[in-house]
PDB file of C-alpha atoms in Angstrom:
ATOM      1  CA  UNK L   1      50.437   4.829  44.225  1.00 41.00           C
ATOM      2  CA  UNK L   2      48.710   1.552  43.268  1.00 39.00           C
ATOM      3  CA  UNK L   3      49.609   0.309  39.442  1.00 37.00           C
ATOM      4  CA  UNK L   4      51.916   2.988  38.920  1.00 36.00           C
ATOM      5  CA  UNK L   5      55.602   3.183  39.394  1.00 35.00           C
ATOM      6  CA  UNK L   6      57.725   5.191  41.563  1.00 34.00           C
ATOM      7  CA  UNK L   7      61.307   7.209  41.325  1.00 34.00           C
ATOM      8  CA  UNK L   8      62.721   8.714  44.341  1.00 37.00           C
ATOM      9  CA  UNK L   9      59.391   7.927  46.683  1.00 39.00           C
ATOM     10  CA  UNK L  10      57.554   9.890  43.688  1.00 39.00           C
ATOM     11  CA  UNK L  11      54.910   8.355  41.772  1.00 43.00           C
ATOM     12  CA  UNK L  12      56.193   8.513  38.424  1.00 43.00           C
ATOM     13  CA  UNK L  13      52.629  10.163  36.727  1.00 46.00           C
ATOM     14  CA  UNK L  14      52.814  13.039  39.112  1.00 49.00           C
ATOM     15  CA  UNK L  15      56.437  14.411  37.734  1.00 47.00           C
ATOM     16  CA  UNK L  16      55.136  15.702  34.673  1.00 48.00           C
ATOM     17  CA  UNK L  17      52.731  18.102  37.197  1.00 46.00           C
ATOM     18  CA  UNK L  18      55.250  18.395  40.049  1.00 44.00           C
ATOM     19  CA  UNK L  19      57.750  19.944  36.907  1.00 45.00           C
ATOM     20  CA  UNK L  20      54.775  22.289  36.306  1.00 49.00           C
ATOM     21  CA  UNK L  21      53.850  23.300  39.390  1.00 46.00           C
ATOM     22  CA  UNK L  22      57.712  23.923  39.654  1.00 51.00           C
ATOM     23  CA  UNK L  23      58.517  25.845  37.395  1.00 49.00           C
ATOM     24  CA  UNK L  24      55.035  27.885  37.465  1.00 51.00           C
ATOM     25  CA  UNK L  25      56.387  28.996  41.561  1.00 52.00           C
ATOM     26  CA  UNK L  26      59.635  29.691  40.224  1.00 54.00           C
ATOM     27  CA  UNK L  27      57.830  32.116  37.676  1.00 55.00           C
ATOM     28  CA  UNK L  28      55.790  33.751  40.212  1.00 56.00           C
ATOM     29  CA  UNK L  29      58.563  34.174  42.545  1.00 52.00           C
ATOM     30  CA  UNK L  30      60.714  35.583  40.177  1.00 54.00           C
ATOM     31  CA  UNK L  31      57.704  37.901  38.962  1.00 56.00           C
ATOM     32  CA  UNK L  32      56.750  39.147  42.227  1.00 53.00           C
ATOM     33  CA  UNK L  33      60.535  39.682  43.161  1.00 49.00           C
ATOM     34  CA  UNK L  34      60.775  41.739  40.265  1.00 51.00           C
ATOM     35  CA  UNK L  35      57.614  43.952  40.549  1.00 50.00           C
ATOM     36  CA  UNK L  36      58.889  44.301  44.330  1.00 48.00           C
ATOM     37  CA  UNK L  37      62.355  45.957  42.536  1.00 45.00           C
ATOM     38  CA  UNK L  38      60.814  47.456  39.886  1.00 45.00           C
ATOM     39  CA  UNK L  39      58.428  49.354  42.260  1.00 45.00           C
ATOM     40  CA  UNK L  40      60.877  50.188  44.832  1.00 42.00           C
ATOM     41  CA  UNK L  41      64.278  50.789  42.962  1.00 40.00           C
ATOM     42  CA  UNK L  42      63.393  55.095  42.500  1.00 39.00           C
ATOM     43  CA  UNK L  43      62.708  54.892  46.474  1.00 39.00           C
ATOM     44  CA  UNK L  44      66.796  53.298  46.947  1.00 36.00           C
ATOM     45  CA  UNK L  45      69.105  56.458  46.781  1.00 34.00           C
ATOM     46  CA  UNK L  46      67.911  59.386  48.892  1.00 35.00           C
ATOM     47  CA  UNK L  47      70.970  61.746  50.316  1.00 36.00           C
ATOM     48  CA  UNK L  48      73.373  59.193  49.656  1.00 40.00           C
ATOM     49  CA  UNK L  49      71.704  56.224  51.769  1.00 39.00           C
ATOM     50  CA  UNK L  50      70.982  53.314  49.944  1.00 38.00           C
ATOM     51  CA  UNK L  51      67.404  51.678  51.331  1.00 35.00           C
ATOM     52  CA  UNK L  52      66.730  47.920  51.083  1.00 40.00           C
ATOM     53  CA  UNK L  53      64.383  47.224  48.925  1.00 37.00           C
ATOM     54  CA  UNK L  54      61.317  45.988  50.289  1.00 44.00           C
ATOM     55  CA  UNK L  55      57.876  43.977  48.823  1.00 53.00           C
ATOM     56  CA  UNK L  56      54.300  44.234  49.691  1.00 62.00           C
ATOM     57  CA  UNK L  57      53.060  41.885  52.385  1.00 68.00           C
ATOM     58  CA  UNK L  58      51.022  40.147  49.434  1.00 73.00           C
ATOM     59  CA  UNK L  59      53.809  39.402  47.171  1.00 73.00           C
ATOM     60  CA  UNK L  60      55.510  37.731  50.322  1.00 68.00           C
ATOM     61  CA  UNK L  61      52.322  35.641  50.916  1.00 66.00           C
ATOM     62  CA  UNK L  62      52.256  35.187  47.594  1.00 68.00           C
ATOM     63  CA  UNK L  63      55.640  33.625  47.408  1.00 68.00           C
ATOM     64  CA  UNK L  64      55.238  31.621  50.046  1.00 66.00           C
ATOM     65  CA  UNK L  65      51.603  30.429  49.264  1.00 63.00           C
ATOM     66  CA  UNK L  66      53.059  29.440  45.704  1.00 64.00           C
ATOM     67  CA  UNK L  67      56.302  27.976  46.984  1.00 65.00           C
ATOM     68  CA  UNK L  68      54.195  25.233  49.999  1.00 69.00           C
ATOM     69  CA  UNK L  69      51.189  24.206  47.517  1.00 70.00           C
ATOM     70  CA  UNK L  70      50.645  21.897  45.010  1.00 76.00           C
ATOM     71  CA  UNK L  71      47.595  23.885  43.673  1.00 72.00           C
ATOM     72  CA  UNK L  72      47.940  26.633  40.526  1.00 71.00           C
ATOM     73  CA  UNK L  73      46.265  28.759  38.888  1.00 74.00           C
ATOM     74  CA  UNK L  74      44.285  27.823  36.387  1.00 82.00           C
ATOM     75  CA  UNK L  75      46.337  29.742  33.564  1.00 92.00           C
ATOM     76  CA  UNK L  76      48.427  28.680  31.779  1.00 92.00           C
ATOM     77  CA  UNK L  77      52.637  30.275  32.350  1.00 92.00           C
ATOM     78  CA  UNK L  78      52.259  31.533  28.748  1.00 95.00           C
ATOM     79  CA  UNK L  79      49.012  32.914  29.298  1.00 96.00           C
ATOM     80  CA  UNK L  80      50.030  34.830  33.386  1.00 95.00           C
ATOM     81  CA  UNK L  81      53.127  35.735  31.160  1.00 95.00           C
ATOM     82  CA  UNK L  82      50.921  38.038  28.467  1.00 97.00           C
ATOM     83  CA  UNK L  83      49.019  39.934  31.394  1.00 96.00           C
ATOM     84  CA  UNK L  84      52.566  40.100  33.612  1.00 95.00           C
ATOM     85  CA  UNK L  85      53.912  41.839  31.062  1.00 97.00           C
ATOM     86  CA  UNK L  86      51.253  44.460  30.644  1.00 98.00           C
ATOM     87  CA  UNK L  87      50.802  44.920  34.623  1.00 96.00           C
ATOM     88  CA  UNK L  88      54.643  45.603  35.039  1.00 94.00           C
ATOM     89  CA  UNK L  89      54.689  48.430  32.302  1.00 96.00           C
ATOM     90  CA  UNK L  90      51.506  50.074  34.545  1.00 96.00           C
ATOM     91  CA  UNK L  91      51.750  49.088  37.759  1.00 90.00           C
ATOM     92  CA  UNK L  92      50.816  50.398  40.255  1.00 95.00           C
ATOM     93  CA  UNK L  93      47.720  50.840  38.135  1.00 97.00           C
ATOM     94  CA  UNK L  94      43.932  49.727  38.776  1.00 98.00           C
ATOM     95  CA  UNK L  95      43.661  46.278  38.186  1.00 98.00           C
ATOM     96  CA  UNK L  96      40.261  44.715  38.042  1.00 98.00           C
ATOM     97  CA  UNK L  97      39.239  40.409  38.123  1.00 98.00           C
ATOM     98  CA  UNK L  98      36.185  39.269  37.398  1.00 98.00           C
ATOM     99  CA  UNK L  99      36.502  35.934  39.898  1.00 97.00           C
ATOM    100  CA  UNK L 100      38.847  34.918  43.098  1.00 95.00           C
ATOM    101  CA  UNK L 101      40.395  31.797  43.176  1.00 90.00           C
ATOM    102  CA  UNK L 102      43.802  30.397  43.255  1.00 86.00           C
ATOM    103  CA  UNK L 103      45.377  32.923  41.264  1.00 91.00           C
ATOM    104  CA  UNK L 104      44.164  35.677  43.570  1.00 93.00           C
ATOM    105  CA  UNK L 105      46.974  36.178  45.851  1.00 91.00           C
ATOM    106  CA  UNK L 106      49.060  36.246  42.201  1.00 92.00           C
ATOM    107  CA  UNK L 107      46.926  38.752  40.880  1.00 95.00           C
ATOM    108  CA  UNK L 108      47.381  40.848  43.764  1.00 94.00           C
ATOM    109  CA  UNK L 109      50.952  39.970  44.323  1.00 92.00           C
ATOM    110  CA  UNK L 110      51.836  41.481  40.190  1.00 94.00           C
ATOM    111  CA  UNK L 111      50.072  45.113  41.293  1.00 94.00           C
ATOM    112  CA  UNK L 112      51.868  46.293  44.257  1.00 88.00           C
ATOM    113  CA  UNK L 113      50.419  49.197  45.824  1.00 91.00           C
ATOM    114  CA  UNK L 114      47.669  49.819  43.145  1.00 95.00           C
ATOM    115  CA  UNK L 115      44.246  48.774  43.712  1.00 97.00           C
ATOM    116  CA  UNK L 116      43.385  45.582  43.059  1.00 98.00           C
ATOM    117  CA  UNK L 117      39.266  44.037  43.387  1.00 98.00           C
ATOM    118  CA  UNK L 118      37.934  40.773  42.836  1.00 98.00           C
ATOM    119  CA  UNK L 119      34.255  40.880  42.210  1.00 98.00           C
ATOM    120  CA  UNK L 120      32.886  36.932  42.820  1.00 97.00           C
ATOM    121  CA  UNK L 121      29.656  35.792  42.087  1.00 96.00           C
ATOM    122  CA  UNK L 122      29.701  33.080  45.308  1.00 95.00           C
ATOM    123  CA  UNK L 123      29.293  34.428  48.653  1.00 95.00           C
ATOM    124  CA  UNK L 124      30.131  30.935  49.974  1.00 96.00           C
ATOM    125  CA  UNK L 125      33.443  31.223  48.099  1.00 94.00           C
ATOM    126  CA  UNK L 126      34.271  34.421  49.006  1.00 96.00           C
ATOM    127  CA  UNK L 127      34.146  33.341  52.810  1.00 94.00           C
ATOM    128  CA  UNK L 128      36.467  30.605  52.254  1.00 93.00           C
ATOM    129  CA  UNK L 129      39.117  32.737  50.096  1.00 91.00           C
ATOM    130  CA  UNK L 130      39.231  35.543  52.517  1.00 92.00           C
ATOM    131  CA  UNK L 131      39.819  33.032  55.465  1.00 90.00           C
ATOM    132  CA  UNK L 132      43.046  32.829  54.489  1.00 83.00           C
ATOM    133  CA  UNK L 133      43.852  35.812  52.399  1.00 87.00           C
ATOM    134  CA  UNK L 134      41.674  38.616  54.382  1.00 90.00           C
ATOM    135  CA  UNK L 135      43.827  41.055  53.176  1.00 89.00           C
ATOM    136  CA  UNK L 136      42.468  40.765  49.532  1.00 94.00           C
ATOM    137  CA  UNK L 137      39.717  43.261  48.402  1.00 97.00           C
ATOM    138  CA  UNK L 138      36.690  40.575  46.994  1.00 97.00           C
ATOM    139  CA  UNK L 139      33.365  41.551  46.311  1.00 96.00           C
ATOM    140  CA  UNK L 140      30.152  39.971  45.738  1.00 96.00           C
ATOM    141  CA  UNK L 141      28.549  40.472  42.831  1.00 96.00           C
ATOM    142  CA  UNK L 142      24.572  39.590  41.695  1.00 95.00           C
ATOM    143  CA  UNK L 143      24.419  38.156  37.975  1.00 97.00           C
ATOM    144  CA  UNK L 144      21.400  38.401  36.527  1.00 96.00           C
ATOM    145  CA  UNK L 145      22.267  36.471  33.057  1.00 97.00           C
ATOM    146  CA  UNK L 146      21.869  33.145  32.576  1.00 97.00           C
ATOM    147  CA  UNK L 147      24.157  30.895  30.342  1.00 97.00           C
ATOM    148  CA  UNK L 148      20.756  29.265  28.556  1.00 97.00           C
ATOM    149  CA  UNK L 149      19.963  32.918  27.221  1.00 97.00           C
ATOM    150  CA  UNK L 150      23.276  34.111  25.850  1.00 97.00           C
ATOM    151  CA  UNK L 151      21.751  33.922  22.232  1.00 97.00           C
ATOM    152  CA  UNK L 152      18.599  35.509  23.051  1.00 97.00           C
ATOM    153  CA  UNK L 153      20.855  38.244  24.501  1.00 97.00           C
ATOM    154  CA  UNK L 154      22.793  38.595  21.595  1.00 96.00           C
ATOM    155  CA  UNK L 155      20.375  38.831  19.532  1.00 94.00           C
ATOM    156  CA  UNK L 156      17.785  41.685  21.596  1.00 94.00           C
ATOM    157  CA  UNK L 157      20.398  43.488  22.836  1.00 95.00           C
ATOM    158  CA  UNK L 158      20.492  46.212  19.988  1.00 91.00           C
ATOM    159  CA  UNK L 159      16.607  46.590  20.021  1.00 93.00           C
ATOM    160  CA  UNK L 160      17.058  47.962  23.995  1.00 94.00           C
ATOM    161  CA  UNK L 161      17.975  51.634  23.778  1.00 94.00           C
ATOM    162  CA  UNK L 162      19.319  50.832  27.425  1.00 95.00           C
ATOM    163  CA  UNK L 163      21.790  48.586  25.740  1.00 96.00           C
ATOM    164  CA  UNK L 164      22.536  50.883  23.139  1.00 93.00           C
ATOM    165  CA  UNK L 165      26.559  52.241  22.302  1.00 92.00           C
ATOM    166  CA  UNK L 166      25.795  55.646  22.496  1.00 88.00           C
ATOM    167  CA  UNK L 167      23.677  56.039  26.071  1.00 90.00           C
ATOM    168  CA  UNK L 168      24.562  52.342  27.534  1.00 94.00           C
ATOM    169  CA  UNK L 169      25.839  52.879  31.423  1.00 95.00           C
ATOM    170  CA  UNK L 170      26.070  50.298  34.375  1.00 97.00           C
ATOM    171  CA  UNK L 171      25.113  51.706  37.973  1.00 97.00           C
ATOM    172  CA  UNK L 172      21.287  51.512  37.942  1.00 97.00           C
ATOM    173  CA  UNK L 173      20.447  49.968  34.703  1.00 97.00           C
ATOM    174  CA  UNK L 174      17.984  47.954  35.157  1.00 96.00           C
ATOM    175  CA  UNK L 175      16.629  47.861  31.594  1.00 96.00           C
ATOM    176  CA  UNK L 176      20.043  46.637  30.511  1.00 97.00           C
ATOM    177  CA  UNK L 177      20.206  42.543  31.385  1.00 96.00           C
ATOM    178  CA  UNK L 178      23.919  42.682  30.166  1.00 98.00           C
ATOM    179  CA  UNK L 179      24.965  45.725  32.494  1.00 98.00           C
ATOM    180  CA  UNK L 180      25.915  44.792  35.826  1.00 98.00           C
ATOM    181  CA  UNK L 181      23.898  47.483  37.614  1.00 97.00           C
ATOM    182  CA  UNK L 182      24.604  46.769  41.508  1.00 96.00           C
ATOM    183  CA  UNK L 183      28.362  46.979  41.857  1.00 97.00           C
ATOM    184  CA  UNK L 184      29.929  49.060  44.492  1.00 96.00           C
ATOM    185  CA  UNK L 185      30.088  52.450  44.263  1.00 96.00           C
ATOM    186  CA  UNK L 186      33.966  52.225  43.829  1.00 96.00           C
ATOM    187  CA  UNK L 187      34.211  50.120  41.614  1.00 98.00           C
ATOM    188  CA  UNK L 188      32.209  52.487  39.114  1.00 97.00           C
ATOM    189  CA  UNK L 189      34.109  55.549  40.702  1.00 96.00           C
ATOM    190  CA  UNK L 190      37.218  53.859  39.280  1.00 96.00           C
ATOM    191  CA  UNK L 191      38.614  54.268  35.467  1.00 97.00           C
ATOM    192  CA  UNK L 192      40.325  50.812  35.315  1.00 98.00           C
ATOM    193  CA  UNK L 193      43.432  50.210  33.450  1.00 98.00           C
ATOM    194  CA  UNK L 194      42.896  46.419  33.543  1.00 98.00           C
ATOM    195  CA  UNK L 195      40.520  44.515  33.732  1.00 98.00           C
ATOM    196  CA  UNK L 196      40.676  40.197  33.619  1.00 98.00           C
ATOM    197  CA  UNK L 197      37.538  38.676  32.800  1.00 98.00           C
ATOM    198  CA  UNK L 198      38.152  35.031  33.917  1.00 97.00           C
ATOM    199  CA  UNK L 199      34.330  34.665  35.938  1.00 96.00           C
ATOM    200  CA  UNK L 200      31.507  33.834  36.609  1.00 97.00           C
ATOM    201  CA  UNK L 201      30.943  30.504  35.764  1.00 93.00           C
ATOM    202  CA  UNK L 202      29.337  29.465  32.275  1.00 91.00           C
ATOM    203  CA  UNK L 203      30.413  26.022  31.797  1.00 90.00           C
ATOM    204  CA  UNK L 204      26.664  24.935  32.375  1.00 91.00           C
ATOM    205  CA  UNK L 205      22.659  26.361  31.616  1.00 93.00           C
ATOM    206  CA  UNK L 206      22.360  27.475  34.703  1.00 95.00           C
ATOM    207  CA  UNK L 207      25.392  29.444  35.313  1.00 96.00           C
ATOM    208  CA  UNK L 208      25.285  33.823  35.067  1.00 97.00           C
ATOM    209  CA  UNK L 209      27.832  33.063  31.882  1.00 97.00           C
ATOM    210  CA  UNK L 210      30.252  35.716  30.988  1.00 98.00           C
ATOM    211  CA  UNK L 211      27.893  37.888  29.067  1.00 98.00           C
ATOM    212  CA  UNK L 212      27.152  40.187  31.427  1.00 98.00           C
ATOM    213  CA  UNK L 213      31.309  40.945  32.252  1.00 98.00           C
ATOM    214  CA  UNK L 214      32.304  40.999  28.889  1.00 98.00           C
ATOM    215  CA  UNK L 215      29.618  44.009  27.796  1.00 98.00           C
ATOM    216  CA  UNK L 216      30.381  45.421  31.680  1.00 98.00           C
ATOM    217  CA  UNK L 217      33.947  45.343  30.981  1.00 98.00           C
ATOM    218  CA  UNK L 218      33.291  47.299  27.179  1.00 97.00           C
ATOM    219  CA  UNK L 219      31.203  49.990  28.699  1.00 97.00           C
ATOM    220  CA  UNK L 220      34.164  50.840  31.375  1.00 97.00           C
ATOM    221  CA  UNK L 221      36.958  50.851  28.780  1.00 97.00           C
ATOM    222  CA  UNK L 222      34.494  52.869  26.348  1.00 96.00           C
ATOM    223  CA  UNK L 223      33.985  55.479  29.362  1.00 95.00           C
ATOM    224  CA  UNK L 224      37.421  55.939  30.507  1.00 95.00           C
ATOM    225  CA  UNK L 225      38.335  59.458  30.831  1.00 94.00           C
ATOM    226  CA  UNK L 226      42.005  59.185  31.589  1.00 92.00           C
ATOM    227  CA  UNK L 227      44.997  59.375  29.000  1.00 93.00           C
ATOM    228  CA  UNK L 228      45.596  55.869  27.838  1.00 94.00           C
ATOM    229  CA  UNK L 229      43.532  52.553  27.231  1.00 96.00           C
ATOM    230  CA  UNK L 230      42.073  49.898  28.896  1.00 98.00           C
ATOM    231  CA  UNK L 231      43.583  46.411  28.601  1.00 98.00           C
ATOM    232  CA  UNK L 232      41.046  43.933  28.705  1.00 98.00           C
ATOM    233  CA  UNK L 233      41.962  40.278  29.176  1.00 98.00           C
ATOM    234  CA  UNK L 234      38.860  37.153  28.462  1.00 98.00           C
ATOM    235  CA  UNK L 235      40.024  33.831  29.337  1.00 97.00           C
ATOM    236  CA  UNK L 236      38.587  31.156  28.285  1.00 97.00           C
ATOM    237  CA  UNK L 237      37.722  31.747  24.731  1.00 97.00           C
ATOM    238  CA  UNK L 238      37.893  28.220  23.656  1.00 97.00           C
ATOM    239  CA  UNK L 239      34.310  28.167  24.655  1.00 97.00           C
ATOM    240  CA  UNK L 240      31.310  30.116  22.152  1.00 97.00           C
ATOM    241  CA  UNK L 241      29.907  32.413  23.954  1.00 97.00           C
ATOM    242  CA  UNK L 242      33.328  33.717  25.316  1.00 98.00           C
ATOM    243  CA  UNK L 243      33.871  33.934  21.637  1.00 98.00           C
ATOM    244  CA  UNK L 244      30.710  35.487  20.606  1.00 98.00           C
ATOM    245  CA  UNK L 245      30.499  38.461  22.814  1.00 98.00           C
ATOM    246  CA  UNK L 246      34.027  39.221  23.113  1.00 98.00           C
ATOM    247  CA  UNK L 247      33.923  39.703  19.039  1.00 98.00           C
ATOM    248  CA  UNK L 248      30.812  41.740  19.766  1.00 97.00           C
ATOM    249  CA  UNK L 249      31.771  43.911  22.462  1.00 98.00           C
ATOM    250  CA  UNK L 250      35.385  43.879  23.241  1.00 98.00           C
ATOM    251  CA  UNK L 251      35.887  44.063  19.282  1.00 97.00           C
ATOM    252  CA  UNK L 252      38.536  41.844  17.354  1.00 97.00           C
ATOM    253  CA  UNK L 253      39.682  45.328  16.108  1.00 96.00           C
ATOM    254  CA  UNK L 254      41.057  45.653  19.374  1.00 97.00           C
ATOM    255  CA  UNK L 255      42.773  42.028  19.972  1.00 98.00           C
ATOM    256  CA  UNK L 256      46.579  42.625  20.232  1.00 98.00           C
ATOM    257  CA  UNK L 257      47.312  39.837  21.820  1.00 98.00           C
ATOM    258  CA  UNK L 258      46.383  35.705  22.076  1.00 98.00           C
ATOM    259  CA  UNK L 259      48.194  33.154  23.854  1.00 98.00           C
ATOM    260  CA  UNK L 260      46.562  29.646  24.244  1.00 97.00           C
ATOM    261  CA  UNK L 261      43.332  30.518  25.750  1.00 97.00           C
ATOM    262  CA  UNK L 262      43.703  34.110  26.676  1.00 98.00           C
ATOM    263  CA  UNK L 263      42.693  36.901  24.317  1.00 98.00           C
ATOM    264  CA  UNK L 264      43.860  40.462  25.101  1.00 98.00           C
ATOM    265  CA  UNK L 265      42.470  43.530  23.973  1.00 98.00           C
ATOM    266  CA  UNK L 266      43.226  46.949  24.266  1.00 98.00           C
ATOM    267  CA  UNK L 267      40.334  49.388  23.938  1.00 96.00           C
ATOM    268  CA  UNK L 268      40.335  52.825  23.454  1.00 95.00           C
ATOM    269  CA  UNK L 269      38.081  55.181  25.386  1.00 94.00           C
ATOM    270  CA  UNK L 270      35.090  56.884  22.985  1.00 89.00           C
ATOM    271  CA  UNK L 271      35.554  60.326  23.416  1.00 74.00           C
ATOM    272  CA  UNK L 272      33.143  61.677  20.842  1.00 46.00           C
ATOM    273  CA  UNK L 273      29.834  62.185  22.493  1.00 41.00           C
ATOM    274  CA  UNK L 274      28.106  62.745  18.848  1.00 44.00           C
ATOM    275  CA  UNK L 275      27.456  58.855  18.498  1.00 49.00           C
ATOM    276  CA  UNK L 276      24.000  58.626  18.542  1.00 46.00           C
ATOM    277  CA  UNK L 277      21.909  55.901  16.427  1.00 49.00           C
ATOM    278  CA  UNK L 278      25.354  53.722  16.509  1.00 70.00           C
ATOM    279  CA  UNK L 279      23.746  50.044  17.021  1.00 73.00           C
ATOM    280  CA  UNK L 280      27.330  48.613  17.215  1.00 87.00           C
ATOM    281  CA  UNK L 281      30.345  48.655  19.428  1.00 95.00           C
ATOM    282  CA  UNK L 282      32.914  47.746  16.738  1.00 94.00           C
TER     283      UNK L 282
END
């Protein structure tokens, strides 16, 4: 490269990314090779015949995706490494991300056999990622926020009984601006063990903002009916309204985790029906 100098043929300002991208593909191999055990090893004895073990066809596209490009997910090692964690202790479990990008194909690849959906907010995008990962379960999803209103937002919300803790709900709400109203019917059929908010777009007025995931994401851990909690990961939160309505909705009560720009909570479901007049979700 021009004003730079090399080592080995390599110009000497890309090692410092090349070590990265190294040893984030040695990472994800290793991960996905030891989900693929993990999920396999009570299948290997069965009348005395040991079984190889074998791996999804996504971790193996995974690994190989990882292993030929110089592109990476956007998060951090530390940051994959606090969801990882959580993901093997549940997987196969329902896993829902709020985007699809290059960490897709990890995403998947750390939930073998479980169900894992991407719900996008581009169309456009959503073409080019399945391209060349059709096997992937994407979604497109209609915001309705925009990143200009977040503090008007904040600030109504509790004066729309739509909105409301006690009788808030997401399929067909169309009073609620923060409730994402027109998912698929799965998706609301599901009770979601974790969810990764790390979408739409809100770097700019214009964008949907994370507003609408965030409260979306608190209403489905609130409603979950199934022994356990929901694990709720919000990247990003270097930024204020990732901040804002995270403390609001996903509750700093329920932060058990926080790892460079990645906060995790774990929410409980709310069981007692006898909530009425409750204005907050904390």
């Amino acid at each position: 490269m021009k004003g730079h100098k090399t080592t080995n043929g390599q110009p000497q300002s890309d090692k410092p990314r090349l070590i990265a991208i190294g040893a984030f593909v040695g990472f994800i191999a290793g991960a996905l090779l030891m989900s693929a055990f993990v999920g396999t090893t009570s299948h290997r004895w069965s009348s005395n015949q040991l079984y190889p073990l074998e791996s999804t066809p996504v971790q193996g596209k995974a690994i190989l995706h990882y292993a030929t490009s110089k592109v990476i997910p956007q998060q951090t090692l530390e940051e994959v490494t606090e969801s990882f964690n959580v993901l093997q202790s549940l997987s196969p479990c329902n896993f829902l991300v709020y985007g699809l990008g290059y960490d897709s194909l990890m995403w998947a690849g750390l939930n073998p056999n479980g169900t894992t959906i991407f719900l996008e907010e581009s169309p456009e995008w959503v073409n080019i990622v399945l391209k060349n990962a059709p096997f992937l379960d994407a979604r497109t999803v209609l915001y309705r926020t925009q990143l200009r209103n977040s503090d008007q937002l904040l600030q109504t919300y509790k004066k729309n009984p739509d909105c409301q803790p006690s009788r808030a709900f997401l399929k067909g709400n169309l009073n609620c601006p923060l409730a994402l109203e027109n998912l698929p019917d799965d998706v609301y059929m599901k009770e979601w063990d974790v969810i990764m908010i790390d979408a739409p777009r809100g770097y700019s007025p214009e964008h949907p903002g994370r507003m609408a995931a965030i409260f979306s994401a608190a209403i489905m851990a609130r409603d979950r009916k199934r022994p356990g909690n929901t694990h709720v990961f919000l990247h990003d939160v270097n930024r204020e309204v990732e901040e804002k309505f995270a403390n609001e909705f996903l509750c700093k009560k329920y932060r058990v985790g926080a790892v460079g720009r990645l906060w995790h909570f774990e929410i409980p479901p709310v069981k007692d029906s006898n909530i009425g007049g409750k204005t907050s979700f904390c």
